[in-house]
XYZ file of C-alpha atoms in Angstrom:
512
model
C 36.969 -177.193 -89.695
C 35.308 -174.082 -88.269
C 34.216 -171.534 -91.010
C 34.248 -167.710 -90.835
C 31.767 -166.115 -93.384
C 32.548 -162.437 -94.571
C 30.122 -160.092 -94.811
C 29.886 -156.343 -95.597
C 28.814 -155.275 -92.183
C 32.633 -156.509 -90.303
C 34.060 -159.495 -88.309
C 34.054 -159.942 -84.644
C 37.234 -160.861 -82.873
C 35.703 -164.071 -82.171
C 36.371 -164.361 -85.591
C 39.448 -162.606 -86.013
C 40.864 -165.130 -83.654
C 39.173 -168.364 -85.490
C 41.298 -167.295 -88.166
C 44.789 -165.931 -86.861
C 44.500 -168.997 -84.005
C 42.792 -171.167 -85.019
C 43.504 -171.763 -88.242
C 39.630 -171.334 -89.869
C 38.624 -171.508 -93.565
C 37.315 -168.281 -94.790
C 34.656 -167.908 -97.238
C 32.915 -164.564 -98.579
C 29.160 -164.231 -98.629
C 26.821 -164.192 -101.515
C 26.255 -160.295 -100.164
C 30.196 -159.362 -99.837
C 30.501 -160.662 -103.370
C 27.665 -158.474 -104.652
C 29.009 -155.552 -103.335
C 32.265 -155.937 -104.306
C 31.043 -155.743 -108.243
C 28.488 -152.941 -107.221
C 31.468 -150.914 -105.851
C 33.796 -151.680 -108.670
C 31.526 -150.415 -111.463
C 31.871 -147.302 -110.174
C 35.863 -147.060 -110.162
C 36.074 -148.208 -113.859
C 33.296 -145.051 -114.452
C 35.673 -143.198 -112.844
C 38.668 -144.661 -114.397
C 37.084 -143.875 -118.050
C 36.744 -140.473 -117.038
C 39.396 -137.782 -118.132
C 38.813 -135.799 -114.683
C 41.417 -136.831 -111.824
C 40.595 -138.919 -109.002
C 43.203 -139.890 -105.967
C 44.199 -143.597 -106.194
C 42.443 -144.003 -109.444
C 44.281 -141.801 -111.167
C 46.788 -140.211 -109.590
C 50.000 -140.822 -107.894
C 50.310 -141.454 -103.923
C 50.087 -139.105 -101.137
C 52.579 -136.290 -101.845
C 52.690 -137.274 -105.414
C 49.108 -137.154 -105.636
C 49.279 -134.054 -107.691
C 50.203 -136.000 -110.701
C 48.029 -137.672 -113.028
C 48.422 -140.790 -114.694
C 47.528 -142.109 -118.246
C 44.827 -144.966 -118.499
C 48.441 -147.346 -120.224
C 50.216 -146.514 -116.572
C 47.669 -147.285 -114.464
C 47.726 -150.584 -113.636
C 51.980 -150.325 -113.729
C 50.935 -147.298 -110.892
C 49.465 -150.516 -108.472
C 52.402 -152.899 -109.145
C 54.620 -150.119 -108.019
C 52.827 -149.024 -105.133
C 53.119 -152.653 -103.411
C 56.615 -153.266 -104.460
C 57.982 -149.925 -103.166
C 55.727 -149.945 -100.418
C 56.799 -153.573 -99.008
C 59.964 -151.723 -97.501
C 60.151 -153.558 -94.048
C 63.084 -154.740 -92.260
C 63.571 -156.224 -88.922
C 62.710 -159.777 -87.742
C 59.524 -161.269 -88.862
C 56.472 -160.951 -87.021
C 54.587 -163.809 -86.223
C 52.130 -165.720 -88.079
C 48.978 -165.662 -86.247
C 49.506 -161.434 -86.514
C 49.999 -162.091 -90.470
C 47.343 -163.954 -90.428
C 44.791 -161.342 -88.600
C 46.669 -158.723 -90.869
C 45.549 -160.082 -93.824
C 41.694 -161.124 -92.863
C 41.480 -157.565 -91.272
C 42.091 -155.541 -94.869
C 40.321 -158.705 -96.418
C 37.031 -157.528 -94.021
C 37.199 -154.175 -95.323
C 37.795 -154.928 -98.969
C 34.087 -156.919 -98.483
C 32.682 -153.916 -97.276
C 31.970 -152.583 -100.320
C 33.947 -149.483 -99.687
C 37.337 -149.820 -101.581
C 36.508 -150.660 -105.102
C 38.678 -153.709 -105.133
C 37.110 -156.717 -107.686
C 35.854 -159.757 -106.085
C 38.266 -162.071 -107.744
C 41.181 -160.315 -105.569
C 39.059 -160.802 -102.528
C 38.113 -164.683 -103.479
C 42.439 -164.817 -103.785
C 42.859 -163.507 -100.208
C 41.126 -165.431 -98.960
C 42.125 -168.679 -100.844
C 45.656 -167.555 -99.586
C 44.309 -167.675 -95.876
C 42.692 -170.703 -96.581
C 45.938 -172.404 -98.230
C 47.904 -171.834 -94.944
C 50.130 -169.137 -96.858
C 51.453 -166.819 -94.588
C 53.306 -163.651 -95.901
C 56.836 -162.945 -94.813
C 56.008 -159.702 -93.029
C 58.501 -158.132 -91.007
C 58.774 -156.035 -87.694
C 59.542 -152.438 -88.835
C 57.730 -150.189 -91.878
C 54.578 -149.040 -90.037
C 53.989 -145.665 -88.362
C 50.334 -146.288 -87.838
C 48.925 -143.906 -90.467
C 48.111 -144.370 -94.034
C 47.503 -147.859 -92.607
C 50.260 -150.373 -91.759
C 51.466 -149.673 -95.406
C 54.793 -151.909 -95.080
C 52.989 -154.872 -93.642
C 49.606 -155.135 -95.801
C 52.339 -154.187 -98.851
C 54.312 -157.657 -97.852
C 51.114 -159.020 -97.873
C 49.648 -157.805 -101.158
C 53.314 -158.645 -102.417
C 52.019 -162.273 -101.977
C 48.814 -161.944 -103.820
C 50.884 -160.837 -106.904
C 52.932 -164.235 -106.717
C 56.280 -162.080 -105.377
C 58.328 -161.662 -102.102
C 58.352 -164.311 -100.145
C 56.393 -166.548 -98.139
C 55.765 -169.204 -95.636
C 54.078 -172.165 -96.630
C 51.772 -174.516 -94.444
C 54.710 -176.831 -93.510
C 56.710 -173.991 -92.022
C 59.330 -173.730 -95.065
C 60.040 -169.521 -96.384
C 59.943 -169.844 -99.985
C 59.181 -167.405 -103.052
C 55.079 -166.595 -102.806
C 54.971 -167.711 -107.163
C 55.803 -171.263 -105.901
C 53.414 -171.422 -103.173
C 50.602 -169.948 -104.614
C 50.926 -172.151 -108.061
C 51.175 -175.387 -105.479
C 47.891 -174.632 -104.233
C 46.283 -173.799 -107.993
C 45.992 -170.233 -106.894
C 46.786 -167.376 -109.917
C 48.424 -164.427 -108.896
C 46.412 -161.288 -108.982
C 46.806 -158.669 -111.536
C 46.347 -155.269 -110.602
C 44.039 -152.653 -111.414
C 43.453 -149.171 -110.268
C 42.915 -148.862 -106.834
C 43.380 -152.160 -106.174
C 47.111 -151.838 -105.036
C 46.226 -148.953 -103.004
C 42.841 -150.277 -101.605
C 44.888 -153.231 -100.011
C 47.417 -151.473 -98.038
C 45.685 -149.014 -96.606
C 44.007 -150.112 -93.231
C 44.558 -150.045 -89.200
C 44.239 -153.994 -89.516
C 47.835 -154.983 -88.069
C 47.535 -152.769 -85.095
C 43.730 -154.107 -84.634
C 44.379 -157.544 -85.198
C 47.100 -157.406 -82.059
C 44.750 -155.679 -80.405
C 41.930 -158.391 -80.915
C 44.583 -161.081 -79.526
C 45.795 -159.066 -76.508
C 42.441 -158.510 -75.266
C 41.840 -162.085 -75.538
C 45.149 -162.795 -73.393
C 45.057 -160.464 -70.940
C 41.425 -161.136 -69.792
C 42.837 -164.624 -69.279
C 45.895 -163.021 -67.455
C 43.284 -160.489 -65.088
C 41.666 -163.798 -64.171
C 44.981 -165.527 -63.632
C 46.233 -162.214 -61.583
C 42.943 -162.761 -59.587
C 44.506 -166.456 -58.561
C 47.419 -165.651 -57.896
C 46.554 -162.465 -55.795
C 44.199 -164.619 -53.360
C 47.033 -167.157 -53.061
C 49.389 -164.468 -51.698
C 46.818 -163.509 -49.368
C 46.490 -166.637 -47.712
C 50.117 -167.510 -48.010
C 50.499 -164.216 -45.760
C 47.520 -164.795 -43.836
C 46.334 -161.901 -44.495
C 41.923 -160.935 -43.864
C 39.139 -161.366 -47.033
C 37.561 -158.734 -45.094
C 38.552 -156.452 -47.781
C 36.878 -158.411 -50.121
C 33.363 -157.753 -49.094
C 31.089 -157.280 -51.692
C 29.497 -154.200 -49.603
C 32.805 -152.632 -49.591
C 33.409 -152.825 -52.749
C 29.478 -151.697 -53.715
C 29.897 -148.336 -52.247
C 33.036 -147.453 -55.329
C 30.887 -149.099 -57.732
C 34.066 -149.461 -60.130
C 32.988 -152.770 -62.468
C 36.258 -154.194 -62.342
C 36.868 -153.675 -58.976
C 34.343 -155.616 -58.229
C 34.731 -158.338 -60.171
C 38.189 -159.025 -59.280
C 37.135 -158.562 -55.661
C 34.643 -161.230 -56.157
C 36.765 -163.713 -57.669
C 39.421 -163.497 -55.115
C 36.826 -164.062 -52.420
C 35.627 -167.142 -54.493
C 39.524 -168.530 -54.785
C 39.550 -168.118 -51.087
C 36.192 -169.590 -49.676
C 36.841 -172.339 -47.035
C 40.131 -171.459 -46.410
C 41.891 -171.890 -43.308
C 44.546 -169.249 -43.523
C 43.389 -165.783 -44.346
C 43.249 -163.539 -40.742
C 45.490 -165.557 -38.751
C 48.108 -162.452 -37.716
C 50.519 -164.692 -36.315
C 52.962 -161.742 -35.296
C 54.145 -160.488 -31.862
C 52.288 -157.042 -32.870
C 48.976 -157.972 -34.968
C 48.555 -156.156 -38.411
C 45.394 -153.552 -38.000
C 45.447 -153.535 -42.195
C 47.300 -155.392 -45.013
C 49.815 -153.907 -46.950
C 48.522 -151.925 -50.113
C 50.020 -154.573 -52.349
C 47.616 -157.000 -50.630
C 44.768 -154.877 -49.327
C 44.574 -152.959 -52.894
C 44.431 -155.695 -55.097
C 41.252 -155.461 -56.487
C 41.155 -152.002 -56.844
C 44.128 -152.182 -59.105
C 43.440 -155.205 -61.156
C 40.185 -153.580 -61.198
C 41.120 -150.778 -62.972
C 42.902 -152.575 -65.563
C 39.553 -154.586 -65.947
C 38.067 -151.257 -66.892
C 40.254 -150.091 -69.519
C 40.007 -153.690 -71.173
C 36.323 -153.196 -71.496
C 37.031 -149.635 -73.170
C 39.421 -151.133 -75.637
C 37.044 -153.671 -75.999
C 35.028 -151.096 -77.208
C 36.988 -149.785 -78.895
C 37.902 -153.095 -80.748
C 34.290 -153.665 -81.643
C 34.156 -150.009 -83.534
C 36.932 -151.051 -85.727
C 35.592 -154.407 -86.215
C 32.664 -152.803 -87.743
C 34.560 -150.068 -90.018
C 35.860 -149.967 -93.300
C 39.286 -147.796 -93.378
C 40.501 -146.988 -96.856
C 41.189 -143.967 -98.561
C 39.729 -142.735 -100.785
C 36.255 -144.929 -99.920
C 33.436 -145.614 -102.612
C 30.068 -144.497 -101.095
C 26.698 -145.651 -102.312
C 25.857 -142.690 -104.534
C 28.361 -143.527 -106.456
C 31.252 -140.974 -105.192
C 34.498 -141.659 -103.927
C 36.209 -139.395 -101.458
C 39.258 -138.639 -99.698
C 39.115 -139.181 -96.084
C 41.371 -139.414 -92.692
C 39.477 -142.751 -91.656
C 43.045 -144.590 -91.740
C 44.336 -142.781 -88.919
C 44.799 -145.058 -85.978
C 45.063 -143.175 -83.058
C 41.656 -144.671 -81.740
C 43.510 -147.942 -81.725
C 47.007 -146.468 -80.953
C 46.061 -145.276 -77.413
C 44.172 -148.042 -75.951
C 46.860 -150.132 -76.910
C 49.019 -148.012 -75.008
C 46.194 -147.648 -72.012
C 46.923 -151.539 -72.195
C 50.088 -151.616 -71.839
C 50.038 -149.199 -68.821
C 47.643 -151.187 -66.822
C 49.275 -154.573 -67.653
C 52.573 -152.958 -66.314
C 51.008 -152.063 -62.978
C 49.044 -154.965 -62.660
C 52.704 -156.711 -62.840
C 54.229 -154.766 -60.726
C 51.677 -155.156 -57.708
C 52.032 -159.090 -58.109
C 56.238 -158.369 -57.738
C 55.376 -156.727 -54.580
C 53.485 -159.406 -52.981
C 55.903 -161.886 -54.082
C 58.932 -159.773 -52.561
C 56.677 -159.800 -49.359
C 56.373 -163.650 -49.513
C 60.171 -163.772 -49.438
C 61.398 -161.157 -46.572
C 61.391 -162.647 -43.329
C 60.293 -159.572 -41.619
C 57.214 -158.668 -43.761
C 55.858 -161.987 -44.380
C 55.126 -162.976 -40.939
C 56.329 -165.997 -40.078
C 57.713 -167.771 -43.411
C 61.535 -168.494 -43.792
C 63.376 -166.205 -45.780
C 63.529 -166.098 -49.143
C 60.932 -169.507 -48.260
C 64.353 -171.317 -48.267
C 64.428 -174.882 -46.752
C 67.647 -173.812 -44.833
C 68.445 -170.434 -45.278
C 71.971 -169.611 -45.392
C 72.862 -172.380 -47.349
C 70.078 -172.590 -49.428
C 68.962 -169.029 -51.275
C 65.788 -170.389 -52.130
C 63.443 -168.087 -54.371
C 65.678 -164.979 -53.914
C 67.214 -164.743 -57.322
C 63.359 -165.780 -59.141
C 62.164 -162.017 -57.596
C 65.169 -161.203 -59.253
C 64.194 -162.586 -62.754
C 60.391 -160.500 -61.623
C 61.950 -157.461 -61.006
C 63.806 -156.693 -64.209
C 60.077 -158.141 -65.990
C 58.744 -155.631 -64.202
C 61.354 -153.135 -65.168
C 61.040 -154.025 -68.462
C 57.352 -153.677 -68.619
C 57.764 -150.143 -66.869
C 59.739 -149.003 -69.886
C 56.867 -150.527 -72.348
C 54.648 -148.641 -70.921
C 55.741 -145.603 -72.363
C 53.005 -144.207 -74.431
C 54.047 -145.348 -78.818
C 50.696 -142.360 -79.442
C 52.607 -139.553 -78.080
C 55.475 -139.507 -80.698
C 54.919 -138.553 -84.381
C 57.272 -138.794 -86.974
C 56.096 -136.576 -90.188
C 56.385 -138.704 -93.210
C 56.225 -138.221 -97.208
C 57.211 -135.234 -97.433
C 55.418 -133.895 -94.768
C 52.070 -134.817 -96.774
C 51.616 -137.562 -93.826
C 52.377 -134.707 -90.906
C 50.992 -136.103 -87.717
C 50.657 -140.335 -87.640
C 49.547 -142.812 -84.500
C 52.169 -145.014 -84.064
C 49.589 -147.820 -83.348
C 52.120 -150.540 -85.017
C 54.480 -149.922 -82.655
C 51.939 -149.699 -79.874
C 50.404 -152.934 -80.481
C 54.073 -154.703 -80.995
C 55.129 -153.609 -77.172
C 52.238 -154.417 -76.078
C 52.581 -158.204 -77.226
C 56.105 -158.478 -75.243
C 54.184 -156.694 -72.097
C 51.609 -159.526 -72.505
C 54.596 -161.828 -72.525
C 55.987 -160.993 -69.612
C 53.052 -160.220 -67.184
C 52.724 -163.874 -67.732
C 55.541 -164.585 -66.225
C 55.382 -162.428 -63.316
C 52.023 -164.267 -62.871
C 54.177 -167.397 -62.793
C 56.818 -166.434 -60.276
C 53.903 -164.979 -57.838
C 52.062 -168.358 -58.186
C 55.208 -170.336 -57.683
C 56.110 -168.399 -54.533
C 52.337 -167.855 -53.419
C 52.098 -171.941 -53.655
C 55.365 -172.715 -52.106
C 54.628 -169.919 -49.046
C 51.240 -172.088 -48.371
C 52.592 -175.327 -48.432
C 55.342 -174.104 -46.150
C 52.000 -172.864 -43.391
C 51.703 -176.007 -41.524
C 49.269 -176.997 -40.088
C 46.602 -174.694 -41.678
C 44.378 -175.955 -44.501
C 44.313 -173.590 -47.354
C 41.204 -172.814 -49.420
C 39.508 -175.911 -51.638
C 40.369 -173.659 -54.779
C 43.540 -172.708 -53.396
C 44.570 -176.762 -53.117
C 43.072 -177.305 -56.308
C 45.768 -174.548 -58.095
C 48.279 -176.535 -55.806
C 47.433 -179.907 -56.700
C 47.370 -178.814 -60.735
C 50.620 -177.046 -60.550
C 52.723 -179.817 -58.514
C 51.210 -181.942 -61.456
C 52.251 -179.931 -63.851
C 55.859 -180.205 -62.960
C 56.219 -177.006 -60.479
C 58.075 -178.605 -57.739
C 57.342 -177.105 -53.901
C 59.179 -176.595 -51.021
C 62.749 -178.322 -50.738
C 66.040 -178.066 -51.196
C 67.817 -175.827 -53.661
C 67.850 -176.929 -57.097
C 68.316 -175.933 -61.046
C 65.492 -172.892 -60.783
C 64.944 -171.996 -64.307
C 62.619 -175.224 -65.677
C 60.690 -174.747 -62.332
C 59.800 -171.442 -63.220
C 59.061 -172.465 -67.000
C 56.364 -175.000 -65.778
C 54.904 -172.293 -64.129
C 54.959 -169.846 -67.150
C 53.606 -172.723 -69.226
C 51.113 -173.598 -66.723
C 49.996 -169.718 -66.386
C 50.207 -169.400 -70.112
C 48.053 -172.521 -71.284
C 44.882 -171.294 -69.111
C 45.466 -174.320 -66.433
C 45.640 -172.273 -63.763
C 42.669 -170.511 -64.159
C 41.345 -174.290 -64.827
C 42.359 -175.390 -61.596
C 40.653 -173.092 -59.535
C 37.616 -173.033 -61.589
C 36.851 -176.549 -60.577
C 35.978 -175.518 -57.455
C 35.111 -172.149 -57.820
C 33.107 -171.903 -60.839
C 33.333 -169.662 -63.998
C 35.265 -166.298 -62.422
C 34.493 -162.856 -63.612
């Protein structure tokens, strides 16, 4: 089995995805563990001392005006997880627990937080157990960390709350843990604090929705040179030089990966109407410049990502000269807004591909297909109601685009005055992810269906390819009417698995 090594300097999300994915063991380095004791010296200095230090000991943001006596202290970081694991809702699911946990467990390695290395060695032995903390939808605002979620999860470490165990079963966290020889932690000061106090749940969705959605830009890419062939439309457009002169990266690439999809083929320029087409439609002609775009802001919250990967948020944070200070580093607007910049650009790169499937289907815009690329229209409806199903997707993913940053809700007792809302960011973003896969899957299904129904020209050797895959895949074409829905799950399944992007990369080659 594949084994991540923690260090002091951060993960990458190659990592964080080994983990929440894939299931990797987890061990800490020789260095991590080293620092951890270096680190933790200094809070039991601190802790020995009569002067007051936040988290040490003190109380908790607005209570941090009182002090606490050395026999309350470690009582102070029971209480702070058990009153802190407040969240309701559904639970979230396990690969985010998962990158939730090795997230605050890559900052407690840092050296930063002051936490012992035997509560670090028991994170990670959780992890590495297949113990996955019952953690559910609502408690975060994004500030302060995701306190409710890394509080479930901390919950856990302490042998309380519940938990699910490798075989899928919810059961109390004391059971599981004692199966697996693992002793529940006991708290000491700072340590309940230090582990609930971090931008990892928002990061760790962010991680896995940059992984998807580069998939999904490549799969939009597909799809997007299918429709253009399916309505004959010109690759003109597509010319690098074109494309060179707004030297956009993005742009380009998608540009050159829906020229690659349609090399060969026998379809694209063929204006078949009574009055030839001068230009596409934007929907067609425009593609690249919008996927584009959305190509862009991935690599910025890529970036992004990478910056976060590397930090250590806590507060307060143990520096090498032996202080430890109060800081804002837990704020996650940095993360917040690109995973609402996401969410924007996945929305319009799903609504584009609704446009050219609504295209495929109207009889007077698609230039010579049936409508509705019915067998016999009239009696059969054909893909009419699936640009239904797209356009409330689409609707859907309008509404998620809404911007989670812009709100603020002041919190404990107006100590916590302005927060990011980055939980809530990353969690729409996830269902946005969702469903621009299946928009991608009805635009493929009609794309492939609006080819096969062009006879007598030969489509593009990637384009069959795609075709070829998805028939064998269980995405039936042209016919009859029939039961729509498991057609259009194959597709979403064949989308969602990375086949389609498969398919044409046999002929193609890697795409951008």
């Amino acid at each position: 089995m594949h084994t991540v090594v923690v260090g002091t300097s951060g993960v990458t999300a190659s990592d964080v995805l080994a983990v929440a994915r894939g299931g990797a063991r987890i061990e800490l380095s020789a260095e991590a563990v080293a620092a951890l004791a270096a680190a933790r010296e200094i809070v039991d200095a601190l802790a020995a001392k009569p002067d007051p230090v936040y988290g040490v000991s003190t109380g908790f943001g607005a209570l941090a005006t009182r002090h606490i006596s050395q026999e309350l202290r470690a009582q102070l970081q029971r209480n702070i997880v058990r009153s802190h694991a407040a969240g309701m809702g559904p639970r979230v699911e396990r690969e985010v627990v998962r990158a939730l946990m090795f997230l605050r467990l890559k900052t407690v390695c840092s050296g930063h937080t002051g936490v012992r290395p035997e509560v670090a060695q028991t994170m990670a032995d959780v992890l590495n157990a297949g113990i996955t903390p019952v953690v559910h939808e609502y408690g975060s605002l994004g500030c302060s960390g995701d306190l409710a979620p890394l509080s479930h999860c901390a919950l856990t470490l302490m042998g309380e709350g519940e938990a699910e165990g490798p075989d899928g079963s919810v059961r109390p966290a004391g059971e599981l843990l004692a199966e697996h020889g693992i002793q529940p932690v006991e708290l000491r000061e700072k340590e309940g604090l230090a582990l609930l106090n971090g931008t990892d749940g928002m990061l760790g969705m962010l991680v896995m929705a940059l992984a998807d959605l580069d998939a999904l830009y490549k799969s939009a890419d597909i799809t997007a040179a299918l429709s253009m062939e399916a309505l004959l439309g010109t690759d003109k457009v597509l010319a690098p030089e074109l494309h060179a002169i707004r030297p956009h990266p993005g742009q380009g690439a998608s540009a050159a990966n829906m020229l690659a999809v349609l090399k060969g083929s026998g379809l694209t320029g063929h204006h078949q109407d009574d009055a030839p087409r001068v230009q596409d439609a934007y929907s067609v002609r425009c593609a690249p410049q919008v996927a584009g775009a959305g190509r862009d802001t991935l690599a910025y919250a890529r970036l992004v990502a990478e910056r976060e990967l590397a930090s250590a948020v806590d507060n307060p944070v143990v520096l090498p000269d032996g202080r430890v200070e109060s800081n804002g580093n837990f704020h996650g607007a940095p993360v917040a807004y690109v995973l609402d910049f996401l969410a924007i650009a996945a929305a319009d790169l799903g609504s584009i591909a609704e446009r050219r499937t609504d295209r495929l289907l109207d009889k007077n815009r698609s230039h010579g297909l049936p409508p509705f690329l019915a067998d016999d229209a009239g009696v059969d409806s054909g893909l009419m109601i699936a640009q239904y199903t797209q356009a409330a997707l689409v609707s859907e993913m309008k509404r998620l685009a809404v911007p989670a940053s812009a709100d603020s809700i002041p919190s404990s007792a107006m100590q916590e005055d302005h927060v990011s809302m980055g939980w809530s960011a990353a969690r729409k973003l996830r269902t946005a992810v969702d469903n621009l896969t299946r928009i991608i899957a009805v635009e493929l299904y009609a794309a492939t269906r609006g080819i096969e129904l062009r006879e007598g020209l030969t489509p593009a050797p990637a384009s069959q390819a795609v075709i070829e895959a998805v028939r064998a895949a269980g995405v039936q074409g042209p016919g009859p009417d029939r039961f729509l829905a498991p057609d259009l799950a194959a597709a979403d399944a064949f989308v969602r698995a990375g086949h389609l992007v498969a398919a044409a990369e046999t002929v193609t080659g890697p795409l951008q």
